[in-house]
Structures are given as structure tokens and as C-alpha cells.
Amino acid sequence: MSQVQPAERKPVILSGIQPSGELCLGNYLGALRRWVELQDDYDCIFMVVDLHAITVRQVPAELRKRCLSFAAQYIACGIDPKRSTIAIQSHVPQHAELTWVLSSLTSMGELGRMTQFKEKSRKAVSTDAAVPDVPAVEGGGASQQANAALFMYPVLMAADILLYQTVGVPVGDDQKQHLELARDLAQRFNHHYSETFVVPEPFIPQVGARIMSLQDPTKKMSKSDDNANNSIALLDPPDAIRRKIRRAVTDSETEIAYHPARPGLANLLTMYAVLEGKPVEQVVQAYSGRSYSDFKSDLAELAISVLEPIQQRYRELMQDRSHLDQVLADGARECRRRAQRTLSKVYRKLGLVEPAR
Ligand code: AMP
Ligand code: TRP
């Protein structure tokens, strides 16, 4: 891949997932599944964004394991290291360096308005996003104790994207606002210092962009939910998948129909449709006149049939640590080379002195 000249390269796609919690069906249907498809037409970079994960306190030994496990799950889901670049964010120092530069073009107000920051900082004290051993500021609300990296999070994400001249960023619905900032920063830099960055587009799926929690279908399914019954982990054994779907909250109606006022059922229908690759209407039609419990047990078997081969490949990959290490070392080398090209250009345009060779 590294021998290919830039002019012959396909347009670049980049995305990443934080190594926190356990990858879930929401991540698969909203993001990973798309990544796999995009590999045919784009030059793809997929990252395990560990520097983003430390915006919440992590247990070091678990974080280390999870980074490797996530990379293996990307590959098990169908990301092909021969065609795509897979890397761990912290292996590419240019991400943190460009973050600093971009932060000088970002206002505090812009970052303070980010929905994710507002939500996470409000809960900082109870979710480990507070800085330990620092006394609360007098007169400041709970959010004053949130760590500053949580505030800077979207700037680091913009750096991830802009370093590679990325044209498209496949993410779920919740990342739209962060992407908007990445676009603004690219335009701002280009305007002040001349054309440097490609302005990235969000690639958000039409269906499956927001898979909801199984127990509370008004909330999104999240890989770091405390209640394991809310989400299906990619590595959940078949029995857990059956049990969680059987217990998923629906409603007291009997007819299977897609209606936003029946969010539990609508969510399960969406999951079925995306897993099967069919429009929701077709699924509704196929189940007309059938019971919720029939539908749920078919959905569970469908999810198992998609996840079992992924789990099998995952187990094989985790047994060959040296192969995984090699994939990540190759990915990091490729990323560092490409990222440095952009970063050097940025430093030059800013007026920083180039080191003598
Ligand atoms: P997160 O789990 O929040 O780190 O998100 C990782 C990726 O998965 C991002 O692209 C999200 O937009 C996507 N994602 C996370 N949860 C869901 C969900 N419930 N439905 C659809 N996409 C999701
Ligand atoms: N913020 C993203 C999330 O929580 C993860 C992420 C970090 C990302 N850097 C990125 C996604 C760059 C796409 C591109 O899901």
C-alpha cells in the first residue's frame, strides 16, 4: 500500500471508536458494518482512539487489553488489514500535535456548546470524568470538575480526521456535531493560512444510525452502559443474545408495525432490517399477523448468525498476538508517514521554523 503514489490513491475515509466498554451491536450496525463496505471504494483508516478514551478514568491494565481486543474485533468484523490501515491513535504522535494547533483556532464557546461535553461534564463526578484529588472550585457547578481533555475531545477528533485529508467520516448520528467542528476548523485554517485541509463530509447511514437501548428505547444503545441488558455485545454468547432480546422492552399492542410511538418495537425492527439487509417495510410485511415472541426469537437467531462467525474469527485472531502486533505496527508506520506530511505543512504555514536537516 505504501508504494502507491498519492495521485493514484482512492479518496480517504477515516473513523475511530474509543476503547471503552464492550463493542456492541449499535457500534456494528451504526459504524463497523459500513466501514467494511467502504473498503472497496476508499482508502480507509480505522483507529482505536485510545487518547479519546482517557477523557474518562480507565483501569490501565484493562485499557491495554481492550485496545488490542478492539483492533481484533475490527478485523473480525471484516476490516481487511491488507486493504485498510488499522492503527492505535497513541502510536501516531501527530494527532496530539495537530490538536494543539487546532485548539488555537477553536473558541471556548464552541466547545462549551457541544452536547456530548455538556452531558458528560454534568455527570463528571459520578462517571470518573472528574479530575481526582482536585478540590471543587467554589461557586462552580459540578461540570467545573470535569477534566479539560473532555472539553478538548472534539479538537482531537478534528485532528484525527484532518491529518489524512479525509473526505468522508462514517459515524453514527451522535457524532454529527463533532464533525461539524472538524469541518469548521478545516475551513478556518484554509481561510487564514491558505488551502491545506480537505473539508470532510459526514457519512451517516440512513437506517441504523441510532440503535436504541433494549431496556429503554428512548436512549441510545451504548457500549459503556452499566446495565448489560441494555445492549448486545459483539462477543455475547448466543444464550445471552436470546435472553436480552426476549426481555427487550416493547409495548402492549399485538400487531407488528413500525411506528415511532412504539420505539421498542421500531428499534427491534430496525435491527432486524439492517442485519438482514432489507428495508424495514419488508420485515414488517413478513411478520404481519405474527406474534412479538416469534419475531423476537427470529431476531435473536439472525443476530447470532451474524455474530457467531465474527466471534470465531476474533478468537483465532486473539490467539495470534504477533500477527495482530504486526498489523498495528504497519498501520502506525503508515499513519505516521502520512500524518507528518500534513503536520509539516501546517507548521510551515503557521510560521514555525523548520528544523535544519
Ligand atoms: P461510541 O460507542 O460512542 O464510542 O461510538 C463509536 C461509533 O459507533 C460511532 O461512530 C458512533 O456513532 C457509533 N454508535 C455508537 N452507538 C451507536 C448506536 N446505538 N447506534 C448507531 N451507531 C452507534
Ligand atoms: N468521537 C468518536 C465517538 O465517540 C470517536 C472518534 C474519535 C472518531 N476520533 C474520530 C470518529 C475520528 C470518527 C473520526 O464515536
mmCIF file with all atom_site columns, C-alpha atoms and ligand atoms in Angstrom, residues 15-18 20 23-32 35 116 153 170-175 208-213 220-224, ligand 1:
data_model
loop_
_atom_site.group_PDB
_atom_site.id
_atom_site.type_symbol
_atom_site.label_atom_id
_atom_site.label_alt_id
_atom_site.label_comp_id
_atom_site.label_asym_id
_atom_site.label_entity_id
_atom_site.label_seq_id
_atom_site.pdbx_PDB_ins_code
_atom_site.Cartn_x
_atom_site.Cartn_y
_atom_site.Cartn_z
_atom_site.occupancy
_atom_site.B_iso_or_equiv
_atom_site.pdbx_formal_charge
_atom_site.auth_seq_id
_atom_site.auth_comp_id
_atom_site.auth_asym_id
_atom_site.auth_atom_id
_atom_site.pdbx_PDB_model_num
ATOM   1  C CA  . SER A 1 15  ? -13.175 6.623  11.531 1.00 0.00 ? 15  SER A CA  1
ATOM   2  C CA  . GLY A 1 16  ? -12.466 5.522  15.073 1.00 0.00 ? 16  GLY A CA  1
ATOM   3  C CA  . ILE A 1 17  ? -14.004 4.055  18.182 1.00 0.00 ? 17  ILE A CA  1
ATOM   4  C CA  . GLN A 1 18  ? -12.902 4.660  21.755 1.00 0.00 ? 18  GLN A CA  1
ATOM   5  C CA  . SER A 1 20  ? -14.137 1.821  26.455 1.00 0.00 ? 20  SER A CA  1
ATOM   6  C CA  . LEU A 1 23  ? -18.232 -3.103 21.338 1.00 0.00 ? 23  LEU A CA  1
ATOM   7  C CA  . CYS A 1 24  ? -21.962 -3.530 20.850 1.00 0.00 ? 24  CYS A CA  1
ATOM   8  C CA  . LEU A 1 25  ? -24.486 -4.132 18.115 1.00 0.00 ? 25  LEU A CA  1
ATOM   9  C CA  . GLY A 1 26  ? -25.072 -0.351 17.946 1.00 0.00 ? 26  GLY A CA  1
ATOM   10 C CA  . ASN A 1 27  ? -21.414 0.126  17.002 1.00 0.00 ? 27  ASN A CA  1
ATOM   11 C CA  . TYR A 1 28  ? -21.670 -2.654 14.445 1.00 0.00 ? 28  TYR A CA  1
ATOM   12 C CA  . LEU A 1 29  ? -24.885 -1.512 12.772 1.00 0.00 ? 29  LEU A CA  1
ATOM   13 C CA  . GLY A 1 30  ? -24.142 2.224  13.011 1.00 0.00 ? 30  GLY A CA  1
ATOM   14 C CA  . ALA A 1 31  ? -20.445 2.173  12.168 1.00 0.00 ? 31  ALA A CA  1
ATOM   15 C CA  . LEU A 1 32  ? -18.402 -1.013 11.697 1.00 0.00 ? 32  LEU A CA  1
ATOM   16 C CA  . TRP A 1 35  ? -16.628 0.573  7.339  1.00 0.00 ? 35  TRP A CA  1
ATOM   17 C CA  . GLN A 1 116 ? -21.595 15.410 24.451 1.00 0.00 ? 116 GLN A CA  1
ATOM   18 C CA  . TYR A 1 153 ? -12.189 15.964 22.904 1.00 0.00 ? 153 TYR A CA  1
ATOM   19 C CA  . PRO A 1 170 ? -18.548 7.133  8.646  1.00 0.00 ? 170 PRO A CA  1
ATOM   20 C CA  . VAL A 1 171 ? -20.107 7.546  12.096 1.00 0.00 ? 171 VAL A CA  1
ATOM   21 C CA  . GLY A 1 172 ? -23.446 7.239  13.830 1.00 0.00 ? 172 GLY A CA  1
ATOM   22 C CA  . ASP A 1 173 ? -25.823 10.122 14.299 1.00 0.00 ? 173 ASP A CA  1
ATOM   23 C CA  . ASP A 1 174 ? -24.381 11.214 17.665 1.00 0.00 ? 174 ASP A CA  1
ATOM   24 C CA  . GLN A 1 175 ? -21.093 12.372 16.102 1.00 0.00 ? 175 GLN A CA  1
ATOM   25 C CA  . GLY A 1 208 ? -29.289 2.055  11.817 1.00 0.00 ? 208 GLY A CA  1
ATOM   26 C CA  . ALA A 1 209 ? -27.601 5.384  12.658 1.00 0.00 ? 209 ALA A CA  1
ATOM   27 C CA  . ARG A 1 210 ? -29.136 5.235  16.098 1.00 0.00 ? 210 ARG A CA  1
ATOM   28 C CA  . ILE A 1 211 ? -29.811 1.808  17.556 1.00 0.00 ? 211 ILE A CA  1
ATOM   29 C CA  . MET A 1 212 ? -31.610 2.210  20.863 1.00 0.00 ? 212 MET A CA  1
ATOM   30 C CA  . SER A 1 213 ? -31.191 0.561  24.255 1.00 0.00 ? 213 SER A CA  1
ATOM   31 C CA  . LYS A 1 220 ? -29.176 5.031  22.522 1.00 0.00 ? 220 LYS A CA  1
ATOM   32 C CA  . MET A 1 221 ? -27.616 1.595  22.900 1.00 0.00 ? 221 MET A CA  1
ATOM   33 C CA  . SER A 1 222 ? -24.179 2.271  24.349 1.00 0.00 ? 222 SER A CA  1
ATOM   34 C CA  . LYS A 1 223 ? -21.084 0.133  24.728 1.00 0.00 ? 223 LYS A CA  1
ATOM   35 C CA  . SER A 1 224 ? -20.400 1.620  28.136 1.00 0.00 ? 224 SER A CA  1
HETATM 36 P P1  . AMP B 2 .   ? -19.112 5.064  20.806 1.00 0.00 ? 1   AMP B P1  1
HETATM 37 O O1  . AMP B 2 .   ? -19.614 3.726  21.186 1.00 0.00 ? 1   AMP B O1  1
HETATM 38 O O2  . AMP B 2 .   ? -19.955 6.177  21.325 1.00 0.00 ? 1   AMP B O2  1
HETATM 39 O O3  . AMP B 2 .   ? -17.643 5.225  21.097 1.00 0.00 ? 1   AMP B O3  1
HETATM 40 O O4  . AMP B 2 .   ? -19.239 5.175  19.220 1.00 0.00 ? 1   AMP B O4  1
HETATM 41 C C1  . AMP B 2 .   ? -18.441 4.509  18.268 1.00 0.00 ? 1   AMP B C1  1
HETATM 42 C C2  . AMP B 2 .   ? -19.106 4.553  16.897 1.00 0.00 ? 1   AMP B C2  1
HETATM 43 O O5  . AMP B 2 .   ? -20.317 3.774  16.887 1.00 0.00 ? 1   AMP B O5  1
HETATM 44 C C3  . AMP B 2 .   ? -19.535 5.964  16.469 1.00 0.00 ? 1   AMP B C3  1
HETATM 45 O O6  . AMP B 2 .   ? -19.426 6.077  15.068 1.00 0.00 ? 1   AMP B O6  1
HETATM 46 C C4  . AMP B 2 .   ? -20.971 6.024  16.888 1.00 0.00 ? 1   AMP B C4  1
HETATM 47 O O7  . AMP B 2 .   ? -21.690 6.982  16.163 1.00 0.00 ? 1   AMP B O7  1
HETATM 48 C C5  . AMP B 2 .   ? -21.439 4.589  16.598 1.00 0.00 ? 1   AMP B C5  1
HETATM 49 N N1  . AMP B 2 .   ? -22.511 4.210  17.523 1.00 0.00 ? 1   AMP B N1  1
HETATM 50 C C6  . AMP B 2 .   ? -22.408 4.094  18.859 1.00 0.00 ? 1   AMP B C6  1
HETATM 51 N N2  . AMP B 2 .   ? -23.575 3.720  19.421 1.00 0.00 ? 1   AMP B N2  1
HETATM 52 C C7  . AMP B 2 .   ? -24.456 3.619  18.395 1.00 0.00 ? 1   AMP B C7  1
HETATM 53 C C8  . AMP B 2 .   ? -25.837 3.284  18.314 1.00 0.00 ? 1   AMP B C8  1
HETATM 54 N N3  . AMP B 2 .   ? -26.547 2.983  19.397 1.00 0.00 ? 1   AMP B N3  1
HETATM 55 N N4  . AMP B 2 .   ? -26.419 3.272  17.096 1.00 0.00 ? 1   AMP B N4  1
HETATM 56 C C9  . AMP B 2 .   ? -25.702 3.564  15.990 1.00 0.00 ? 1   AMP B C9  1
HETATM 57 N N5  . AMP B 2 .   ? -24.409 3.887  15.995 1.00 0.00 ? 1   AMP B N5  1
HETATM 58 C C10 . AMP B 2 .   ? -23.767 3.926  17.175 1.00 0.00 ? 1   AMP B C10 1
#
